[in-house]
Coordinates of C-alpha atoms in Angstrom, one line a residue:
M1 CA 32.2 127.1 2.3
R2 CA 33.8 128.1 -1.0
Q3 CA 37.4 127.0 -1.7
P4 CA 39.8 130.0 -2.0
W5 CA 41.7 128.2 -4.7
K6 CA 40.9 125.5 -7.3
I7 CA 42.5 122.1 -6.8
R8 CA 44.2 121.3 -10.0
L9 CA 45.0 117.7 -11.0
H10 CA 46.8 116.5 -14.2
L11 CA 46.9 112.9 -15.5
E12 CA 49.0 113.2 -18.7
D13 CA 52.3 112.1 -17.2
R14 CA 51.1 109.2 -15.2
E15 CA 52.0 105.7 -16.4
E16 CA 48.9 103.7 -15.3
K17 CA 47.0 102.1 -18.1
T18 CA 43.5 103.3 -17.3
L19 CA 42.0 106.7 -16.4
F20 CA 40.5 105.2 -13.3
L21 CA 43.9 104.2 -11.9
K22 CA 45.6 107.4 -13.1
L23 CA 43.0 109.5 -11.2
A24 CA 42.8 107.3 -8.1
N25 CA 46.6 107.1 -7.6
Q26 CA 47.0 110.9 -8.4
I27 CA 44.6 111.8 -5.6
I28 CA 46.2 109.4 -3.1
Q29 CA 49.6 110.8 -4.0
E30 CA 48.5 114.4 -3.5
I31 CA 47.0 113.5 -0.1
L32 CA 50.2 111.8 1.0
S33 CA 52.3 114.6 -0.2
G34 CA 50.3 117.1 1.8
R35 CA 49.3 119.2 -1.2
I36 CA 45.6 118.2 -0.6
T37 CA 45.1 118.3 3.2
Q38 CA 42.7 116.5 5.4
A39 CA 39.1 117.8 5.4
T40 CA 39.7 119.5 2.0
R41 CA 36.6 119.6 -0.2
L42 CA 37.3 118.1 -3.6
P43 CA 35.7 119.3 -6.8
G44 CA 32.3 117.9 -7.7
S45 CA 32.4 114.9 -10.1
R46 CA 31.0 116.9 -13.0
T47 CA 33.4 119.8 -12.5
L48 CA 36.5 117.5 -12.2
A49 CA 35.4 115.5 -15.2
D50 CA 35.0 118.6 -17.3
E51 CA 38.4 119.9 -16.2
L52 CA 40.2 116.6 -17.0
G53 CA 38.2 115.9 -20.1
I54 CA 37.1 112.4 -18.9
N55 CA 33.8 110.7 -18.3
R56 CA 31.9 111.8 -15.1
K57 CA 31.2 108.1 -14.3
T58 CA 35.0 107.6 -14.0
V59 CA 35.3 110.3 -11.4
Q60 CA 32.3 109.0 -9.5
S61 CA 33.8 105.5 -9.5
V62 CA 37.1 106.8 -8.2
Y63 CA 35.4 108.8 -5.5
E64 CA 33.3 105.8 -4.4
D65 CA 36.3 103.5 -4.2
L66 CA 38.5 106.0 -2.4
E67 CA 35.7 106.5 0.1
A68 CA 35.5 102.8 0.6
Q69 CA 39.2 102.6 1.3
G70 CA 39.0 105.5 3.8
W71 CA 40.7 108.3 1.8
L72 CA 37.5 110.3 1.2
V73 CA 34.2 110.9 2.9
S74 CA 30.9 111.9 1.3
K75 CA 28.7 114.4 3.1
A76 CA 25.1 114.8 2.1
R77 CA 24.4 118.1 0.3
Q78 CA 28.0 119.2 1.0
G79 CA 30.2 117.2 -1.3
T80 CA 33.2 114.9 -1.1
F81 CA 36.1 115.7 1.3
V82 CA 39.5 114.2 2.2
S83 CA 39.0 112.1 5.3
E84 CA 40.3 113.4 8.6
N85 CA 41.2 109.8 9.6
L86 CA 43.4 108.6 6.7
P87 CA 44.2 104.9 6.3
D88 CA 47.2 103.7 8.3
L89 CA 49.4 102.7 5.3
K90 CA 52.4 100.5 5.5
V91 CA 53.1 101.1 1.9
Q92 CA 53.6 104.3 -0.1
P93 CA 51.5 105.2 -3.2
L94 CA 51.3 102.2 -5.5
P95 CA 54.3 101.8 -8.0
R96 CA 53.8 100.4 -11.4
L97 CA 51.9 97.1 -11.3
E98 CA 54.7 94.8 -12.4
Q99 CA 56.6 96.0 -9.2
V100 CA 53.7 95.3 -6.9
D101 CA 53.8 92.5 -4.3
I102 CA 50.2 91.5 -4.1
T103 CA 50.4 90.5 -0.5
A104 CA 51.5 94.0 0.4
V105 CA 48.7 95.9 -1.3
L106 CA 45.6 93.9 -0.6
P107 CA 43.9 95.2 2.5
T108 CA 43.5 93.0 5.5
Q109 CA 39.7 93.1 5.2
V110 CA 39.7 91.0 2.0
L111 CA 42.1 88.4 3.2
I112 CA 39.3 86.1 4.1
K113 CA 37.7 83.4 1.9
N114 CA 36.9 85.6 -1.1
D115 CA 34.1 83.5 -2.6
G116 CA 31.7 86.4 -3.0
V117 CA 31.6 88.4 0.3
P118 CA 30.4 92.0 0.6
D119 CA 32.8 94.9 1.0
N120 CA 32.6 95.8 4.7
R121 CA 34.3 99.1 4.0
L122 CA 31.1 100.2 2.5
I123 CA 28.9 99.6 5.6
P124 CA 26.9 102.7 6.6
Y125 CA 28.3 102.7 10.2
E126 CA 26.5 105.9 11.2
L127 CA 23.1 104.4 10.3
F128 CA 24.1 101.2 12.2
S129 CA 25.1 103.1 15.2
R130 CA 21.9 105.1 15.3
A131 CA 19.7 102.1 14.9
Y132 CA 21.6 100.2 17.6
R133 CA 21.2 103.1 20.0
H134 CA 17.5 103.2 19.4
A135 CA 17.2 99.5 19.9
L136 CA 19.1 99.6 23.2
I137 CA 16.9 102.4 24.5
Q138 CA 13.8 100.5 23.4
V139 CA 14.6 97.3 25.2
T140 CA 15.8 99.1 28.3
R141 CA 12.8 101.4 28.5
H142 CA 10.4 98.5 28.1
Q143 CA 12.4 96.1 30.2
T144 CA 12.6 93.5 27.4
M145 CA 16.2 92.4 27.9
G146 CA 15.1 88.9 28.9
Y147 CA 14.4 86.0 26.7
G148 CA 11.9 86.6 23.9
D149 CA 10.3 84.6 21.1
P150 CA 12.8 81.9 19.8
Q151 CA 11.1 82.5 16.4
G152 CA 12.5 86.0 16.3
S153 CA 11.3 89.5 17.3
L154 CA 7.9 90.5 16.1
E155 CA 9.3 93.7 14.6
L156 CA 11.9 92.0 12.5
R157 CA 9.5 89.4 11.3
Q158 CA 7.0 92.1 10.3
A159 CA 9.8 93.9 8.3
L160 CA 10.8 90.6 6.7
L161 CA 7.2 89.8 5.8
K162 CA 6.8 93.1 3.9
M163 CA 10.2 92.8 2.2
L164 CA 9.5 89.2 1.1
S165 CA 6.1 90.2 -0.3
M166 CA 7.2 93.3 -2.1
E167 CA 10.6 92.2 -3.4
R168 CA 10.4 88.5 -3.8
F169 CA 6.7 87.7 -4.5
I170 CA 6.5 85.5 -1.4
Q171 CA 3.0 85.5 0.1
T172 CA 3.4 84.1 3.6
S173 CA 2.6 85.0 7.2
M174 CA 4.4 85.8 10.4
E175 CA 3.9 82.2 11.6
N176 CA 5.9 80.9 8.6
I177 CA 9.0 83.0 9.3
C178 CA 11.8 82.1 11.7
V179 CA 14.7 84.4 12.4
V180 CA 18.1 82.6 12.6
R181 CA 21.7 83.6 13.1
G182 CA 22.7 83.5 9.5
S183 CA 21.9 81.1 6.7
Q184 CA 24.3 78.4 8.0
M185 CA 22.1 78.1 11.1
G186 CA 19.1 77.8 8.9
I187 CA 20.7 75.0 6.9
F188 CA 21.6 73.2 10.2
L189 CA 18.1 73.5 11.6
A190 CA 16.6 72.3 8.3
A191 CA 18.8 69.2 8.3
R192 CA 18.0 68.5 12.0
V193 CA 14.3 68.9 11.6
L194 CA 14.1 66.8 8.4
A195 CA 16.0 64.0 10.2
Q196 CA 12.9 63.8 12.4
H197 CA 10.2 64.4 9.8
Q198 CA 11.8 62.1 7.1
S199 CA 13.3 59.6 9.5
Q200 CA 13.2 56.7 7.1
R201 CA 15.1 58.7 4.4
H202 CA 18.8 59.2 4.8
I203 CA 19.8 60.8 1.5
I204 CA 20.1 64.5 0.6
V205 CA 20.8 65.4 -3.0
V206 CA 23.2 68.4 -3.6
E207 CA 24.4 69.9 -6.8
Q208 CA 27.5 68.7 -8.7
W209 CA 29.5 71.5 -7.1
A210 CA 27.9 72.7 -3.8
Y211 CA 28.5 75.0 -0.8
P212 CA 30.9 73.0 1.3
P213 CA 29.6 74.1 4.8
A214 CA 26.1 72.9 3.8
V215 CA 27.4 69.5 2.7
E216 CA 29.3 69.2 6.0
T217 CA 26.2 70.1 7.9
F218 CA 24.2 67.3 6.1
L219 CA 27.0 64.8 6.8
S220 CA 27.2 65.8 10.4
N221 CA 23.5 64.9 10.6
H222 CA 24.2 61.4 9.3
Y223 CA 22.9 61.9 5.7
Q224 CA 24.3 60.2 2.7
I225 CA 25.1 62.7 -0.1
I226 CA 24.3 62.1 -3.7
R227 CA 25.3 64.8 -6.3
V228 CA 23.2 65.8 -9.3
R229 CA 24.7 67.2 -12.5
L230 CA 24.7 70.9 -13.4
D231 CA 24.6 72.7 -16.7
K232 CA 24.1 76.2 -18.0
H233 CA 20.4 76.1 -16.9
G234 CA 21.2 75.0 -13.3
L235 CA 20.3 71.7 -11.6
D236 CA 19.7 68.9 -14.2
T237 CA 16.2 67.8 -13.4
D238 CA 16.5 64.8 -15.8
H239 CA 19.4 63.5 -13.9
L240 CA 17.6 64.1 -10.6
T241 CA 14.6 62.1 -11.9
E242 CA 17.0 59.2 -12.5
I243 CA 18.3 59.5 -8.9
L244 CA 14.8 59.7 -7.5
S245 CA 13.7 56.6 -9.3
S246 CA 16.2 54.5 -7.4
H247 CA 16.7 56.3 -4.0
A248 CA 14.4 57.5 -1.2
V249 CA 15.5 61.1 -0.9
A250 CA 14.7 63.3 2.1
A251 CA 15.6 66.6 0.5
V252 CA 17.3 68.4 -2.4
Y253 CA 19.6 71.2 -1.4
T254 CA 19.9 73.9 -4.1
T255 CA 21.1 77.5 -4.7
P256 CA 18.9 78.3 -7.7
H257 CA 19.3 82.0 -7.9
H258 CA 23.0 82.2 -8.3
Q259 CA 24.3 78.6 -8.0
Y260 CA 27.2 78.2 -5.6
P261 CA 29.9 78.1 -6.9
T262 CA 29.1 78.3 -10.7
T263 CA 26.8 81.4 -10.5
V264 CA 24.3 80.0 -13.1
T265 CA 20.6 80.8 -12.6
M266 CA 18.2 77.9 -12.6
S267 CA 15.7 78.4 -15.5
M268 CA 12.0 78.7 -14.8
N269 CA 11.3 75.4 -16.6
R270 CA 13.7 73.6 -14.3
R271 CA 12.2 75.3 -11.2
L272 CA 8.7 74.1 -12.1
K273 CA 10.0 70.6 -12.8
L274 CA 11.8 70.5 -9.5
L275 CA 8.6 71.4 -7.6
E276 CA 6.7 68.8 -9.6
L277 CA 9.2 66.2 -8.6
S278 CA 9.1 67.3 -5.0
K279 CA 5.3 66.6 -5.0
A280 CA 5.6 63.3 -6.9
F281 CA 8.4 61.8 -4.8
D282 CA 7.6 63.5 -1.5
F283 CA 10.9 65.2 -0.7
Y284 CA 11.7 68.7 0.7
I285 CA 13.6 71.3 -1.2
I286 CA 16.1 73.4 0.8
E287 CA 16.4 76.6 -1.2
D288 CA 19.4 78.6 -0.2
D289 CA 18.8 82.1 -1.5
Y290 CA 22.0 83.6 -0.2
D291 CA 22.4 86.8 -2.3
H292 CA 19.0 87.4 -4.0
E293 CA 19.4 91.2 -3.6
F294 CA 22.3 91.5 -6.1
H295 CA 20.8 90.8 -9.6
Y296 CA 22.0 93.2 -12.3
D297 CA 21.0 92.4 -15.9
S298 CA 17.3 91.7 -15.6
R299 CA 14.5 91.1 -13.1
P300 CA 15.4 88.2 -10.9
I301 CA 13.5 84.9 -11.3
P302 CA 11.0 84.5 -8.4
P303 CA 12.2 82.1 -5.7
L304 CA 11.0 78.5 -5.6
I305 CA 8.9 79.2 -2.5
S306 CA 6.9 81.9 -4.4
L307 CA 5.8 79.5 -7.1
P308 CA 2.8 77.1 -7.2
A309 CA 3.1 73.7 -5.4
A310 CA 5.9 75.0 -3.1
D311 CA 4.4 73.3 0.0
K312 CA 7.7 71.4 0.7
V313 CA 10.1 74.3 0.1
I314 CA 12.3 75.4 3.0
H315 CA 13.5 78.9 1.9
I316 CA 16.6 80.2 3.6
G317 CA 17.8 83.8 3.2
S318 CA 20.3 86.2 4.9
L319 CA 21.0 89.8 5.4
S320 CA 24.7 89.0 5.9
K321 CA 25.4 89.5 2.2
V322 CA 23.9 92.9 2.3
F323 CA 26.3 94.2 5.0
A324 CA 28.9 91.8 6.4
P325 CA 29.0 88.1 7.4
S326 CA 29.5 89.0 11.0
L327 CA 26.0 90.5 11.1
R328 CA 24.5 87.0 11.6
I329 CA 20.9 87.7 10.7
G330 CA 19.1 85.2 8.5
Y331 CA 15.6 83.8 8.2
V332 CA 13.7 80.6 7.2
V333 CA 10.4 80.7 5.4
T334 CA 8.4 77.4 5.3
N335 CA 5.3 75.6 6.5
V336 CA 4.3 76.1 10.1
Q337 CA 5.0 72.4 11.1
I338 CA 8.7 72.9 10.2
I339 CA 8.9 76.3 11.8
Q340 CA 7.5 75.0 15.1
A341 CA 10.0 72.1 15.1
M342 CA 12.8 74.7 14.4
K343 CA 11.6 76.8 17.4
Q344 CA 12.0 73.8 19.7
D345 CA 15.6 73.2 18.5
I346 CA 16.4 76.9 18.9
L347 CA 15.3 76.7 22.5
L348 CA 18.0 74.1 23.0
I349 CA 20.9 75.9 21.3
D350 CA 20.2 79.6 21.1
K351 CA 17.2 80.5 23.3
Q352 CA 16.6 84.1 22.0
G353 CA 19.3 85.2 19.7
N354 CA 20.3 88.9 19.6
A355 CA 17.2 91.0 20.3
I356 CA 19.1 94.3 19.9
T357 CA 20.4 93.5 16.5
E358 CA 17.0 92.3 15.4
L359 CA 15.4 95.5 16.5
A360 CA 18.1 97.6 14.8
M361 CA 17.7 95.7 11.5
A362 CA 13.9 96.0 11.7
E363 CA 14.2 99.8 12.1
L364 CA 16.6 100.1 9.1
M365 CA 14.2 98.0 7.0
Q366 CA 11.1 99.9 8.0
Q367 CA 12.8 103.3 7.3
G368 CA 13.9 102.1 3.8
E369 CA 17.6 102.4 4.7
I370 CA 18.4 98.8 3.8
K371 CA 16.7 99.2 0.5
R372 CA 18.7 102.4 -0.2
H373 CA 21.9 100.6 0.8
I374 CA 21.1 97.7 -1.5
R375 CA 20.5 100.0 -4.4
K376 CA 23.8 101.7 -3.8
M377 CA 25.7 98.4 -3.4
R378 CA 24.0 96.9 -6.5
K379 CA 25.4 99.7 -8.6
I380 CA 28.9 99.4 -7.2
Y381 CA 29.0 95.6 -7.4
Q382 CA 27.7 95.6 -11.0
Q383 CA 30.6 98.0 -11.9
R384 CA 33.1 95.7 -10.2
R385 CA 31.6 92.6 -11.9
D386 CA 32.0 94.3 -15.3
F387 CA 35.5 95.5 -14.5
A388 CA 36.5 92.0 -13.3
V389 CA 35.3 90.3 -16.5
R390 CA 37.2 92.8 -18.6
A391 CA 40.3 92.5 -16.5
F392 CA 40.4 88.7 -17.0
Q393 CA 39.6 88.8 -20.7
Q394 CA 42.1 91.6 -21.4
T395 CA 44.8 89.9 -19.3
F396 CA 44.4 86.2 -20.2
K397 CA 42.8 86.6 -23.6
E398 CA 42.3 83.2 -25.2
W399 CA 43.3 81.4 -22.0
V400 CA 40.2 82.4 -20.1
E401 CA 36.4 81.9 -20.6
I402 CA 33.8 83.6 -18.5
A403 CA 30.0 83.7 -18.8
P404 CA 29.2 87.0 -16.9
P405 CA 26.7 86.1 -14.2
A406 CA 23.4 87.9 -14.2
G407 CA 24.0 88.8 -10.6
G408 CA 25.7 87.7 -7.4
M409 CA 29.1 88.7 -6.0
A410 CA 31.5 86.2 -7.7
L411 CA 32.6 85.0 -11.1
W412 CA 33.1 81.3 -12.2
V413 CA 36.2 81.6 -14.3
K414 CA 37.4 78.8 -16.7
F415 CA 41.1 78.7 -17.5
K416 CA 42.1 76.9 -20.6
L417 CA 45.3 75.7 -19.1
P418 CA 46.4 72.5 -17.4
F419 CA 46.0 72.7 -13.6
Q420 CA 49.4 72.5 -11.8
Q421 CA 49.8 71.7 -8.1
Q422 CA 51.8 74.9 -7.6
F423 CA 48.8 77.0 -8.5
L424 CA 47.3 76.0 -5.2
T425 CA 49.8 78.1 -3.3
V426 CA 48.8 81.4 -4.9
L427 CA 45.1 80.5 -4.7
K428 CA 45.4 79.9 -1.0
Q429 CA 47.4 83.0 -0.6
L430 CA 44.7 85.0 -2.2
H431 CA 41.9 83.0 -0.5
I432 CA 40.4 81.9 -3.8
D433 CA 38.7 78.6 -4.3
S434 CA 39.2 76.3 -7.3
E435 CA 36.8 73.6 -8.5
Y436 CA 38.9 71.1 -6.4
D437 CA 37.6 72.8 -3.2
F438 CA 34.0 71.9 -3.8
G439 CA 34.1 68.2 -3.2
S440 CA 32.7 66.9 -6.4
E441 CA 33.8 63.7 -8.2
W442 CA 33.2 65.6 -11.5
H443 CA 36.5 67.5 -12.0
H444 CA 37.1 69.1 -15.3
S445 CA 39.5 67.9 -18.0
D446 CA 43.2 67.9 -17.6
H447 CA 43.5 70.8 -20.0
S448 CA 41.3 73.4 -18.1
F449 CA 40.1 74.2 -14.6
Y450 CA 37.8 76.7 -12.8
I451 CA 38.1 79.2 -9.9
R452 CA 35.4 81.1 -8.1
F453 CA 36.5 84.8 -8.0
G454 CA 34.8 87.1 -5.5
F455 CA 34.7 90.6 -6.9
A456 CA 32.4 92.5 -4.6
A457 CA 34.9 93.0 -1.7
L458 CA 37.6 94.3 -4.1
T459 CA 38.0 97.7 -5.6
E460 CA 38.9 98.0 -9.3
L461 CA 42.5 98.5 -8.4
E462 CA 42.5 95.4 -6.2
I463 CA 40.8 93.4 -8.9
R464 CA 43.4 94.3 -11.5
Q465 CA 46.3 93.6 -9.1
T466 CA 44.8 90.1 -8.3
V467 CA 44.2 89.2 -11.9
E468 CA 47.8 90.3 -12.8
K469 CA 49.1 88.1 -10.0
L470 CA 47.1 85.1 -11.2
Y471 CA 48.5 85.7 -14.8
Q472 CA 52.1 85.8 -13.5
V473 CA 51.6 82.4 -11.8
F474 CA 49.3 80.7 -14.4
V475 CA 50.8 81.9 -17.7
S476 CA 54.1 83.8 -17.4

């Protein structure tokens, strides 16, 4: 339906520093004032950009972020509308940044450990709902609500098989895939099974800084932990060779695609060397490929398990980073012997898993909906990565150093400042980890320190507010 009057917006008198913030806050203010009412159709991005004399991409970014926050809704082939269910705000339109209390403006959804989680405000809930309804009808109609295959539903493993082959160069079979309840369960099962298969070996090597829940899992299975150095090319295979020459190692746990927490990508030479060492010293490689989907600047390097001589790779992936951690769908790809042992352990702790969720995910994968969602999120997250890098560099200037990661959902930010104990208060308040949270004996010098800053779950406005808050505490 055509609008009887044009919606006019003006940005000249606004005090925000960027066009993005000027437009975003102007639209929110007009909605709250009642000038633009609920269900109103907004101008198209090209039209509004022409009227305001700004880049169309700026308008598109504003629309996408306001949609994520619940102010706007996008309808296919119709346009962008003001939401009929506006956010329940406890604060009025944002004042100037220096007057903002960060704890008041960050939404509840992001006050979790922000180490690189997805933005659950961008979940396609309508698609989820439809897929779950279809799955429920299917299991009810075919009376398959009982226990099924502990290895995972046939439908989901078929969908995963196709995805792994087409997107990750992994040539495998249904028998080599086991569905688990998230990557953490995959790590636990790998540790438990290796304790049986490598019973004379009680050491697992992890990277200098490593994913703390994985380390805790290995410790709970009575492994000794040895840490291997990291550099800009990932796991240091020369140092690993030194470790292997004097220790009988059961496995090496690594996050080669976007190393956790430093975000570096392991080079192809290092990958091939690691596989060579695995064969020579007879140890397994636990490859945690937790956010493979989000690679921005080039084609991602193929996973370890897709390369030659990968017989002893246990590849662990997850769909949780695509949607939300609460989805709890992951998978393990490895040799049949390990998969069969995992199945036996699953029968003891999980029995079947969630058949309805597995069927729903299989439908979304088969219809290409997950691929479309990933493509959309990849674009948004790349924009947020670039904005976050600029925000840190413009705010902290010579006090900060960032190597923009080729992908992933977080930055590894170096501050050229002495670390002070009071910094921990604001980092915990913002749920941000520093290098001191990753359990390594290799802390940096007294004159600098690192944090892992998750950008994917934050809008550009939220990123800027968080960076400014860190500046107030670290420098001002």
